[in-house]
Coordinates of C-alpha atoms and ligand atoms in Angstrom, one line a residue:
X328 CA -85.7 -12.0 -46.3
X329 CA -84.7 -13.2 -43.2
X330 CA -84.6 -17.4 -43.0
X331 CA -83.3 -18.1 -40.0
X332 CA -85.4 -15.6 -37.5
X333 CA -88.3 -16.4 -40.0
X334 CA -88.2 -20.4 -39.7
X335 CA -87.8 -19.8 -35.9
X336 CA -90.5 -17.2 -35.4
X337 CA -93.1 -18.9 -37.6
X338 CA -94.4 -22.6 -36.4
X339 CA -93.4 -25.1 -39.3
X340 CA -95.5 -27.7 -38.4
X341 CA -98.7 -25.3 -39.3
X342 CA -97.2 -23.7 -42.3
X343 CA -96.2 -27.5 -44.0
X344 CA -96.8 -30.5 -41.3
X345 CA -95.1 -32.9 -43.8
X346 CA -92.1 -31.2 -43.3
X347 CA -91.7 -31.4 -39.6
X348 CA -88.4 -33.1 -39.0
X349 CA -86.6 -31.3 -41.6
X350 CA -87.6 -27.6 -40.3
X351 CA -86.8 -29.2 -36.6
X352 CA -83.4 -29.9 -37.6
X353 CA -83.1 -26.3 -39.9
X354 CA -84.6 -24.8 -36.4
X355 CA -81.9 -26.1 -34.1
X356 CA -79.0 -25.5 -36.4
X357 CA -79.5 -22.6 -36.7
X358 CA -78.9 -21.9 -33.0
X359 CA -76.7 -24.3 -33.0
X360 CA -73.4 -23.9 -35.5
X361 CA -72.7 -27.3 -35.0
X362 CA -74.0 -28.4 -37.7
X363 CA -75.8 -31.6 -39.2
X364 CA -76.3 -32.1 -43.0
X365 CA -78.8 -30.2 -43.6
X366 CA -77.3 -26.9 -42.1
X367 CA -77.8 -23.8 -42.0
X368 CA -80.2 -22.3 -44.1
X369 CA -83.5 -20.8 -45.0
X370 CA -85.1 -22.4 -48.1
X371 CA -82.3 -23.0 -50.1
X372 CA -81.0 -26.7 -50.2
X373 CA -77.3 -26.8 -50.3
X374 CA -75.4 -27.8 -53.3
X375 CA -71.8 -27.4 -52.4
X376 CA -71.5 -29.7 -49.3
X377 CA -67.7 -30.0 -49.6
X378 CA -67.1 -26.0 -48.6
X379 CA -68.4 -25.1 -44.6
X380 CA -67.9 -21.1 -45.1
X381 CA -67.5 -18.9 -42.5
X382 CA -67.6 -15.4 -43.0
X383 CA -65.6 -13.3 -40.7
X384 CA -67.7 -9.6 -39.7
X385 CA -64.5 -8.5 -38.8
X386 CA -63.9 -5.1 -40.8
X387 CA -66.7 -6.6 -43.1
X388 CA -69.5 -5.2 -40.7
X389 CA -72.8 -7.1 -39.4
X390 CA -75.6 -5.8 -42.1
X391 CA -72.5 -6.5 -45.4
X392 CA -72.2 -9.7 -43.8
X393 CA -75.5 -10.8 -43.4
X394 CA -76.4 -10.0 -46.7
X395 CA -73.7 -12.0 -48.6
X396 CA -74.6 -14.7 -46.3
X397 CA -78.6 -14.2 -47.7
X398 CA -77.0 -14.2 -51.2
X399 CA -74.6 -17.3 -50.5
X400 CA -77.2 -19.3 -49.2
X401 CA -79.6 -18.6 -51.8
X402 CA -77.0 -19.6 -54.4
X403 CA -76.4 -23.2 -52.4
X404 CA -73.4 -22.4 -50.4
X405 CA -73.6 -24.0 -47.2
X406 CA -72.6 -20.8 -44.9
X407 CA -72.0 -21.0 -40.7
X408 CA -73.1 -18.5 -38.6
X409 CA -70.3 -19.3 -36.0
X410 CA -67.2 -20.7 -36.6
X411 CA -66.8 -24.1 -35.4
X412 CA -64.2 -26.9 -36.2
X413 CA -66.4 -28.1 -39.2
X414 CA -65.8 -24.7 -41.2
X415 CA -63.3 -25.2 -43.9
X416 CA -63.4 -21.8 -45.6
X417 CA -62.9 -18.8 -43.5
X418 CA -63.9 -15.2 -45.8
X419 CA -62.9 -12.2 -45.1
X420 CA -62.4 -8.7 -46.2
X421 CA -59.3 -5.9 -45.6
X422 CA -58.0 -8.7 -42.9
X423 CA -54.8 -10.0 -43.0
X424 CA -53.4 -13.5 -42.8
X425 CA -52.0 -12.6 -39.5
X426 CA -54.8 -10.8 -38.4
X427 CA -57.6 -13.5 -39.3
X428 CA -55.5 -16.2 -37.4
X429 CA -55.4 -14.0 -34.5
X430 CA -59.1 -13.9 -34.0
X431 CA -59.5 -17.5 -35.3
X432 CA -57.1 -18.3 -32.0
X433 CA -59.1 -16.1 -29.8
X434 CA -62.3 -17.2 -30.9
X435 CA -61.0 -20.8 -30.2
X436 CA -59.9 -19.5 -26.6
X437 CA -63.0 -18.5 -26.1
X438 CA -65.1 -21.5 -26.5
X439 CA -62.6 -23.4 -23.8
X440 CA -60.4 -25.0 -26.7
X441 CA -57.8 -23.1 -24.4
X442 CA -54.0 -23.6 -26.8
X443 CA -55.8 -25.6 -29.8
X444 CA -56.4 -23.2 -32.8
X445 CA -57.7 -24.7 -36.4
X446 CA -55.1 -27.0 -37.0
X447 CA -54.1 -26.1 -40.6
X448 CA -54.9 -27.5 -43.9
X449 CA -58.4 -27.9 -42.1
X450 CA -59.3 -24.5 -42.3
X451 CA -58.3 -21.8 -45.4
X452 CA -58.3 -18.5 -45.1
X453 CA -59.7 -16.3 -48.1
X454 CA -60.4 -13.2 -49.3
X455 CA -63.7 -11.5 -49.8
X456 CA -62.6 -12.0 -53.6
X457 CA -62.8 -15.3 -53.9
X458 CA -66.4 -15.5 -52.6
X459 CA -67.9 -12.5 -54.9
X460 CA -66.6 -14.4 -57.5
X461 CA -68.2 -17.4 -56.9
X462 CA -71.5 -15.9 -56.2
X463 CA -70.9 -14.8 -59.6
X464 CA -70.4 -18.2 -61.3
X465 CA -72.9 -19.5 -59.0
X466 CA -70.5 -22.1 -57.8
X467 CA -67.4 -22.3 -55.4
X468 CA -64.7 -21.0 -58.2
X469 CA -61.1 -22.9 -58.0
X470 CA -58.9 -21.5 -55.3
X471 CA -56.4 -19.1 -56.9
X472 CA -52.9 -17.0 -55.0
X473 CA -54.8 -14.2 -55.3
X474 CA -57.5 -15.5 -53.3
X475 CA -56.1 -16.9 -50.4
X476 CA -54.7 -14.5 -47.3
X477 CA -51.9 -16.6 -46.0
X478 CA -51.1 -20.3 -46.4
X479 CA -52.3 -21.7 -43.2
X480 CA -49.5 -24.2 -43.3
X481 CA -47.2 -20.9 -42.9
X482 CA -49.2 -19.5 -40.2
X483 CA -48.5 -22.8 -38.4
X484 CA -45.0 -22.2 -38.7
X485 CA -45.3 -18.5 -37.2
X486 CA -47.8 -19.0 -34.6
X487 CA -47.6 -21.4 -32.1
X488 CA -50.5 -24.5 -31.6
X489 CA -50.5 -23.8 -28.3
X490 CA -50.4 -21.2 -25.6
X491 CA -48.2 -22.0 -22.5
X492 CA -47.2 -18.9 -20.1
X493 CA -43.4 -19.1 -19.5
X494 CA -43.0 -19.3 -15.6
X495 CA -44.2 -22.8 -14.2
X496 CA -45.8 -21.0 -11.3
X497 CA -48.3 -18.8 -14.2
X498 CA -49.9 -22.5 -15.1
X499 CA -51.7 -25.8 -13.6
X500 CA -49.4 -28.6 -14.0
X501 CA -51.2 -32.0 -12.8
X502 CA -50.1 -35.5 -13.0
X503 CA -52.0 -36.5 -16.2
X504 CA -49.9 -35.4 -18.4
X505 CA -50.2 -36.4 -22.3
X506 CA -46.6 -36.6 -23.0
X507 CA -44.9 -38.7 -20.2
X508 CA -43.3 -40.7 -22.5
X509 CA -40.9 -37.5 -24.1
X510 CA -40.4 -35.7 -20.6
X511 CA -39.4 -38.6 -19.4
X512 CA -36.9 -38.7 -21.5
X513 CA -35.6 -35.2 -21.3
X514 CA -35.8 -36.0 -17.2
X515 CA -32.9 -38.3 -17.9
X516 CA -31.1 -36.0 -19.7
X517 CA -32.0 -33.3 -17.3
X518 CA -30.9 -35.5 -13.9
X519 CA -27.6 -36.8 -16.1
X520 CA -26.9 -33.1 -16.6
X521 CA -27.6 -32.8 -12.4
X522 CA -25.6 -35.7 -12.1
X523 CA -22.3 -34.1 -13.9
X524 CA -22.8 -31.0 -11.7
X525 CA -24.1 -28.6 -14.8
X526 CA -27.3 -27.3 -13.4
X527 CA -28.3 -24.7 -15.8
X528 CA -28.6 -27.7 -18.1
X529 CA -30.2 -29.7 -15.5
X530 CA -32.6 -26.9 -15.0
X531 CA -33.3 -25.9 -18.9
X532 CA -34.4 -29.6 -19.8
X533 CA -36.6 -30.1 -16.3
X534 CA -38.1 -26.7 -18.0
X535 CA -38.7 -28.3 -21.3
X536 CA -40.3 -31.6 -19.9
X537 CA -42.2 -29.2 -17.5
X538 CA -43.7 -27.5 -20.8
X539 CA -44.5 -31.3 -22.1
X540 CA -46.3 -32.3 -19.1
X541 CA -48.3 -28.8 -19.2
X542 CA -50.1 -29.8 -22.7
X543 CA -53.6 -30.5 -23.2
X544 CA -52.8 -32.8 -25.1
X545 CA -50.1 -35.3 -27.1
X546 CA -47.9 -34.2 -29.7
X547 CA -47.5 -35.8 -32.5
X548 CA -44.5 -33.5 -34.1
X549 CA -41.8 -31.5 -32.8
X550 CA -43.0 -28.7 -35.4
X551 CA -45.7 -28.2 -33.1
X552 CA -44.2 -27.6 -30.5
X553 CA -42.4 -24.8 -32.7
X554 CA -42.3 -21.1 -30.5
X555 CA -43.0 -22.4 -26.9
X556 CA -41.5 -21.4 -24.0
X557 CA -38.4 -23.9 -22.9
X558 CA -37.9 -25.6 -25.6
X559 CA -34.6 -25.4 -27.0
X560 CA -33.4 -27.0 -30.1
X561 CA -31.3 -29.8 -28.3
X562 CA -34.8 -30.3 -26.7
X563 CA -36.9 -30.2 -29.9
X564 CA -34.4 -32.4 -31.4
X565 CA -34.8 -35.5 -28.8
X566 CA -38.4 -34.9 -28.9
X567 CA -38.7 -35.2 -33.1
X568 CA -36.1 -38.3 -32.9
X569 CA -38.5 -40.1 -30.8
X570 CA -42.3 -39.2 -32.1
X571 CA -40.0 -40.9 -35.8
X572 CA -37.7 -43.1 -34.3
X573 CA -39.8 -44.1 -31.1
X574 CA -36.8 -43.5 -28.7
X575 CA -33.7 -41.0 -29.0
X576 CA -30.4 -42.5 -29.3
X577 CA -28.9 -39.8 -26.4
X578 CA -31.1 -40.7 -24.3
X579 CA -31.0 -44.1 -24.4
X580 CA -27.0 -44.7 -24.7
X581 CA -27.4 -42.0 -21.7
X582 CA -29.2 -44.6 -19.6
X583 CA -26.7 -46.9 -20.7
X584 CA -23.4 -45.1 -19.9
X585 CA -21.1 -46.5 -17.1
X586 CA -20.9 -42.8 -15.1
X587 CA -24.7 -42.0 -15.7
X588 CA -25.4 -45.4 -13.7
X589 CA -22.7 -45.3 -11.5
X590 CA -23.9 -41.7 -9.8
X591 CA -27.3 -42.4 -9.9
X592 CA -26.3 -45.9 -7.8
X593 CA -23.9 -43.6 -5.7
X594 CA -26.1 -40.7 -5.2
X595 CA -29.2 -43.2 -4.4
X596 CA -27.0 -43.8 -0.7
X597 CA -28.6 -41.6 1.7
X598 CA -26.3 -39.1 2.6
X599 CA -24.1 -39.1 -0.5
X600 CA -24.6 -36.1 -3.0
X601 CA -22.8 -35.9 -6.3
X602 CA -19.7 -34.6 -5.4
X603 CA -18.9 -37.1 -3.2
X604 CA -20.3 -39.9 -5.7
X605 CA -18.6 -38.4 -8.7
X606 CA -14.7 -38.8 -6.4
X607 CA -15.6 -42.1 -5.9
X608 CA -16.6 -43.1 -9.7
X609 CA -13.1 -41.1 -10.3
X610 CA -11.7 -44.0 -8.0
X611 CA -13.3 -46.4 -10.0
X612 CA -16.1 -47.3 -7.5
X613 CA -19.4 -48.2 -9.5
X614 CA -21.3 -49.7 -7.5
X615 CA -22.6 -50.0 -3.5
X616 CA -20.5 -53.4 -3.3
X617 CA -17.4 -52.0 -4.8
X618 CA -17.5 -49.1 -2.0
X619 CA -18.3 -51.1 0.1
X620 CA -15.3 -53.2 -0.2
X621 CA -13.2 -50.1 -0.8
X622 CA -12.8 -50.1 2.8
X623 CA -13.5 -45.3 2.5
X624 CA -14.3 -43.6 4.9
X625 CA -18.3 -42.8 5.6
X626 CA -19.8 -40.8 8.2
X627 CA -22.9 -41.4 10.5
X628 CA -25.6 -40.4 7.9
X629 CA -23.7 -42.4 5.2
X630 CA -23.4 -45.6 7.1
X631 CA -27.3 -45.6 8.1
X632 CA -27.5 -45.0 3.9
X633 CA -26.0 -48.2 3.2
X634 CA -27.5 -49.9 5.9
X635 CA -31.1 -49.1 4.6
X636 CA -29.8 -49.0 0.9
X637 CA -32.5 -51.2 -0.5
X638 CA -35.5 -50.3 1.9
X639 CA -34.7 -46.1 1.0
X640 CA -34.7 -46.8 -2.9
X641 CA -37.7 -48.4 -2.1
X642 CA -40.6 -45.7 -3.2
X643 CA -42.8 -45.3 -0.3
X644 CA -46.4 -45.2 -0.8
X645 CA -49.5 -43.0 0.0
X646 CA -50.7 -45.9 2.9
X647 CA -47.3 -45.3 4.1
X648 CA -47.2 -41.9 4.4
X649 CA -50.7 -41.8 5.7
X650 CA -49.8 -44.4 8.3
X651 CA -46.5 -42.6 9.4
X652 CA -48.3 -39.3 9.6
X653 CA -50.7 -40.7 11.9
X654 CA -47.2 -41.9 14.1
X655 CA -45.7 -38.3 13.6
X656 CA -49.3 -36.5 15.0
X657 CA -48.5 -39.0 17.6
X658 CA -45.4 -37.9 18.3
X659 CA -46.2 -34.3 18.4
X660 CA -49.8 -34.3 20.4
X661 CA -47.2 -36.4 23.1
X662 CA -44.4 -33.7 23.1
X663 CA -46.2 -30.8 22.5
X664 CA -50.4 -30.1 22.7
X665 CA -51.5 -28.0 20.3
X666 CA -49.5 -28.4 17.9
X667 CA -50.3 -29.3 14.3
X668 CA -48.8 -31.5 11.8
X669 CA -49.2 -31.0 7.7
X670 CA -48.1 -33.6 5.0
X671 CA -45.9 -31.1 2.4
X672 CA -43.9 -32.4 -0.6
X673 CA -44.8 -34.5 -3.3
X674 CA -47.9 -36.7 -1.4
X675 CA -49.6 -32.3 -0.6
X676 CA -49.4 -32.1 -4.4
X677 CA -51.6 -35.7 -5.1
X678 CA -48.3 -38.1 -5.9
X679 CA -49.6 -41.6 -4.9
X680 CA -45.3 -42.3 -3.9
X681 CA -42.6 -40.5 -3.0
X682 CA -38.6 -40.8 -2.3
X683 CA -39.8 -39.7 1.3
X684 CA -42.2 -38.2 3.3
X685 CA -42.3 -34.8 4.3
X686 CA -44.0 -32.7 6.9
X687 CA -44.0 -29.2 8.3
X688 CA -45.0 -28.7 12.3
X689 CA -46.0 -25.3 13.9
X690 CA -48.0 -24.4 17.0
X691 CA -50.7 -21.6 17.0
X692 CA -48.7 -20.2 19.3
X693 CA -45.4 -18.2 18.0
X694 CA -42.5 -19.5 20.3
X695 CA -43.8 -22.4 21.4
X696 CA -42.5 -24.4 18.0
X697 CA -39.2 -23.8 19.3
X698 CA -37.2 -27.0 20.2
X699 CA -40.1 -28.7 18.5
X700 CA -38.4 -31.6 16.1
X701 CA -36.0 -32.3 18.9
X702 CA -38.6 -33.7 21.1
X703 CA -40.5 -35.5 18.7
X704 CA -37.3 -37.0 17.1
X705 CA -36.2 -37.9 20.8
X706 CA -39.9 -39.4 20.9
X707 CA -39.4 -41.1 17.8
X708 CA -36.2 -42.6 18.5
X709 CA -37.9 -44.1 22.1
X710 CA -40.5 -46.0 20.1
X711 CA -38.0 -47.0 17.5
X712 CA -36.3 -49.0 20.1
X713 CA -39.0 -50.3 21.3
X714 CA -40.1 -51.8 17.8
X715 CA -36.5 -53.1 17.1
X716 CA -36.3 -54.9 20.0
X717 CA -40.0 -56.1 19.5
X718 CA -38.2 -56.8 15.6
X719 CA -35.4 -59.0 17.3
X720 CA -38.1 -61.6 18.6
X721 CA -39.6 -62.2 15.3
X722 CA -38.0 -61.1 12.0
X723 CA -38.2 -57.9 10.5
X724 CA -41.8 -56.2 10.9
X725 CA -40.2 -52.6 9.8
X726 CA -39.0 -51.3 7.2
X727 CA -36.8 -47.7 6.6
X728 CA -38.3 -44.7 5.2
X729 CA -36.7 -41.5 4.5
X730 CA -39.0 -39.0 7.0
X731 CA -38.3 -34.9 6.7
X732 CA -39.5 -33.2 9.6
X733 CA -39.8 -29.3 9.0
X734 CA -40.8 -26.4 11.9
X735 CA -42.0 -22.8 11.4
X736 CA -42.9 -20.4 13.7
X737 CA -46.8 -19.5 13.4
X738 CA -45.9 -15.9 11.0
X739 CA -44.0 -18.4 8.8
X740 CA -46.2 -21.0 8.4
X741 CA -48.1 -19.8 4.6
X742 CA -44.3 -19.4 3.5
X743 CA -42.7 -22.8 4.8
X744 CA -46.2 -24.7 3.3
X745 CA -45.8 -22.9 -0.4
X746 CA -41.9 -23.2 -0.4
X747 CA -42.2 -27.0 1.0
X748 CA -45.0 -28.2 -1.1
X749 CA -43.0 -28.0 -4.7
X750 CA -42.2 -29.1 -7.5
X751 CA -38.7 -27.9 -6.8
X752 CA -39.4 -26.6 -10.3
X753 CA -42.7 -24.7 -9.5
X754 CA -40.4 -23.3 -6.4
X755 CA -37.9 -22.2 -8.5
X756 CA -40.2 -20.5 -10.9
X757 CA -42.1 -18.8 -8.0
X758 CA -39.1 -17.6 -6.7
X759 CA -37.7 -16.5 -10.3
X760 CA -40.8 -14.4 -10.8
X761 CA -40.8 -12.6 -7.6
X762 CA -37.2 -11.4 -8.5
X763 CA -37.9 -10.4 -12.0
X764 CA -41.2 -9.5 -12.9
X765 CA -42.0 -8.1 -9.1
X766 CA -39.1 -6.9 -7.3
X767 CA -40.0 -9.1 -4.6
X768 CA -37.6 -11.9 -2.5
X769 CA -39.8 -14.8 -1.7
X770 CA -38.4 -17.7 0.7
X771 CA -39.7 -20.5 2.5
X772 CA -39.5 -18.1 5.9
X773 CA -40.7 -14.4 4.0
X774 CA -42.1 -12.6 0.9
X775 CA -39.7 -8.9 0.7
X776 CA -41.1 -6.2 -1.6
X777 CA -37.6 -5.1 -2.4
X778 CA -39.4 -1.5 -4.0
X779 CA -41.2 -0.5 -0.8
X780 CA -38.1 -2.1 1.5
X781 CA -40.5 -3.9 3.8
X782 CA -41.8 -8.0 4.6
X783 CA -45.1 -8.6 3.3
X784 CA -47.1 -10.5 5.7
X785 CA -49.5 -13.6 4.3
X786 CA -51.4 -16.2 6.7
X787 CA -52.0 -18.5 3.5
X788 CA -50.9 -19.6 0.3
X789 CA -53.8 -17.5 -1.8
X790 CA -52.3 -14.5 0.3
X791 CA -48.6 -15.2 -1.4
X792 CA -50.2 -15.7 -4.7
X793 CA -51.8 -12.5 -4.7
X794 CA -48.6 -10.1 -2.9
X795 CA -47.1 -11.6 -6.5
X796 CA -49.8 -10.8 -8.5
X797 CA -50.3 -14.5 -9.5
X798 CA -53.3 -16.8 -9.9
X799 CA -53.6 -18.9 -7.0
X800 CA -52.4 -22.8 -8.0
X801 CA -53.6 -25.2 -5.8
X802 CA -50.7 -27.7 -4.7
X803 CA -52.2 -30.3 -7.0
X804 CA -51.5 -28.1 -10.2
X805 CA -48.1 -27.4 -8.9
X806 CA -46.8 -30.3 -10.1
X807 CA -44.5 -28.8 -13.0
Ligands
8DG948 P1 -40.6 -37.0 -3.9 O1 -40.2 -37.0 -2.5 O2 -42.0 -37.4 -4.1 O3 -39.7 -37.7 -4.8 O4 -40.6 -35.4 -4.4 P2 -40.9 -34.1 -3.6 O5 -41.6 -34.4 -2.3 O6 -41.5 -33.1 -4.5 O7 -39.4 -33.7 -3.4 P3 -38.5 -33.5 -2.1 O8 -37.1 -33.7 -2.5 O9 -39.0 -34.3 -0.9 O10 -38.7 -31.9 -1.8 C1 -39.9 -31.3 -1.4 C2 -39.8 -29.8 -1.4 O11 -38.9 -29.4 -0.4 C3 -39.3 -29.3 -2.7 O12 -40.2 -28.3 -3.2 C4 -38.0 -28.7 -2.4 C5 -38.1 -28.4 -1.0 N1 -36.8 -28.4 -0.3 C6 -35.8 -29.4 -0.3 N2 -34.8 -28.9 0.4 C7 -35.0 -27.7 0.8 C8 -34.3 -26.7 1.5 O13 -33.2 -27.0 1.9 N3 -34.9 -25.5 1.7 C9 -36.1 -25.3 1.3 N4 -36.7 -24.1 1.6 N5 -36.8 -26.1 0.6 C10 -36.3 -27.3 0.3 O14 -36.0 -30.5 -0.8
CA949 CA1 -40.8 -35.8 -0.7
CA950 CA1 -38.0 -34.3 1.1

């Protein structure tokens, strides 16, 4: 007796033409475990809907399994071949709890539900016991200790609902994340952290938000969330006070706080980093008025930062970039033929703004970079004149951006791109896991295998990923 070969190998419509559609649908079920009403099976109709059973051949063996699936189905059980998201029941026999959840995870995996097991009580995972026995009653037998492996709900506890690798560099982080709303919030814990000079905080909530933004998809409790990388328990806590609460008091009485606003105000002045910004807020200046009229002392770079104060905490957009790239090529082509200009930072990874713009300048041939940001700065600076005079005539056609030019010689140039692109997280992380799990130094200038004592040579990105043994990321996916 072998239903489901049989109903495929024979033609239905010959054998019974009147039942047509209902072999079609057995037919196509039966290849396919997603499954419609009628299911699964050979003759037999079903008579316990309720219970989808899968029975696991795990330990049980194909021809064992097989036949109590024959003898389930020919009692009314409604049994899958495969496991899919509609099974309820999961049988098996000498497996553990443990060991059951293991495949059911892998199994997931490997139908693309990449980090999204069965989420529990969907799914139950029983013994071999509980199914002999209802094949003996001829009916699904109420669900007894004895019968059950493991509570899911305590395997939910124990394993966690999603798999994320621990270095930011060892996954694809894009800008679609499902949970902007909680990194957001650890962000402004992890830049008030920044802001009061403790960076190892700073660094361990940017890691938890990082870990947010990597999910497939949104939370909707902090128990899930239970045995990933990054998140600590200060973490965990914000996250649970505002999937209940819909905000977290810390971070909102952060946002509020006098010194919290104060730096970021401060710090926002080109030129003015937080030590500087935390001696003024000492002195009780707040504000860009109040140090203004405080009559201190500010150098070159600071004095252009209050000048442009409103135009550089302006966010500058892709058309921007794009439009001053094309000024920068410009600039370059004039100064220096041959040489080649690449957009790096945030805009490289896909951001549609940016604090600034950044770009990174080589020429094919080594040497010849040398002196290179000079000119073009010195070029720059002609044609600025030019428009601000052009400016005086009118009113203001211009409008300050933040601009970071970067060179590398030719040998450099896979190193500078990787280590100029970002995150500053991803950076971090790539650097992190040269040092510890390779032996290696990586730098924006070199990769050094510290075990062999020598520089590893790469004329690309892919070439860096692979010296350290890590799946390329392309910059969009770097964005942890
Ligand atoms: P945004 O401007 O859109 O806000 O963000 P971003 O483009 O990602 O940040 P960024 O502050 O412009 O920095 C871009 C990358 O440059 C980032 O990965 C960190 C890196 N970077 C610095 N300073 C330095 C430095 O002094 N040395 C090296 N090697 N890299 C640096 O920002
Ligand atoms: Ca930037
Ligand atoms: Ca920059």
């Amino acid at each position: 007796m072998r239903p489901i070969l049989d109903d495929r190998l024979r033609a239905p419509e010959k054998r019974n033409p009147t039942m047509v559609p209902l072999k079609r649908r057995r037919v196509v079920s039966s290849c396919d475990s997603s499954t419609s009403d009628v299911s699964n099976t050979n003759n037999n109709r079903i008579k316990f809907q309720q219970q989808v059973l899968f029975l696991l051949e795990r330990k049980m063996g194909s021809s064992r399994r097989a036949f109590l699936t024959r003898l389930g189905r020919s009692k009314g059980f409604r049994i899958e071949e495969r496991f899919s998201e509609s099974v309820t029941h999961v049988i098996s026999e000498n497996n553990s709890g443990d060991e059951v959840w293991a495949w059911l995870n892998s199994a997931q995996e490997e139908g693309g539900h990449h980090g999204q097991p069965p989420a529990p009580p969907a799914v139950r995972l029983l013994d071999i016991s509980w199914y002999t026995e209802s094949m003996h009653e001829g009916r699904p037998v109420e669900i007894q200790d004895r019968h059950t492996l493991q509570e899911p709900q305590q395997n939910a506890e124990e394993l966690p609902l999603f798999s994320v690798p621990s270095y930011a560099c060892q996954r694809s982080t894009t800008l679609h994340s499902h949970n902007l709303l909680l990194s957001d919030a650890l962000s402004v814990l992890a830049q008030s952290a920044e802001l009061a000079e403790d960076e190892g905080r700073g660094v361990a909530f940017r890691r938890a938000a990082a870990v947010l933004n990597f999910l497939p998809k949104a939370i909707s409790a902090a128990e899930h969330l239970r045995g990933l990388p990054s998140l600590g328990e200060h973490s965990l806590r914000v996250v649970q006070e505002i999937l209940e609460d819909g905000s977290s008091r810390e971070v909102e009485s952060t946002k509020q706080s006098d010194q919290y606003r104060a730096m970021k105000a401060l710090t926002g002045i080109f030129g003015v980093g937080v030590k500087t910004a935390h001696r003024w807020f000492k002195l009780g200046i707040h504000t860009l008025a109040q140090l203004e009229d405080s009559g201190q002392a500010l150098n070159h770079t600071q004095q252009a930062g209050v000048q442009h104060y409103s135009d550089l905490n302006q966010p500058v957009t892709k058309a921007e970039a794009d439009a001053i790239g094309h000024l920068v090529e410009t600039a370059v082509v004039a100064v220096s033929p041959g040489a080649q200009v690449t957009l790096i930072g945030g805009f490289r990874r896909g951001k549609v703004t940016g604090h600034d713009v950044d770009f990174l300048l080589t020429h094919p041939e080594e040497g010849k970079e040398d002196g290179l940001i000079f000119k073009v700065v010195a070029w720059l600076e002609a044609q600025e004149g030019r428009s601000l005079d052009d400016g005086k005539e009118t009113q203001k056609a211009w409008r300050a951006v933040r601009v970071d030019l970067v060179v590398s010689p030719k040998s450099q140039y896979a190193f500078a791109l990787l280590g100029w692109t970002g995150s500053k997280l991803f950076e971090r992380d790539l650097r992190r896991w040269a040092g510890h799990e390779r032996s290696m130094s990586l730098s924006s200038h070199a990769l050094f295998d510290i075990k062999q004592g020598k520089h590893l040579r790469a004329d690309s990105e892919e070439e860096i990923f692979a010296h350290l043994g890590l799946d390329y990321i392309p910059p969009s996916g770097r964005n942890a």
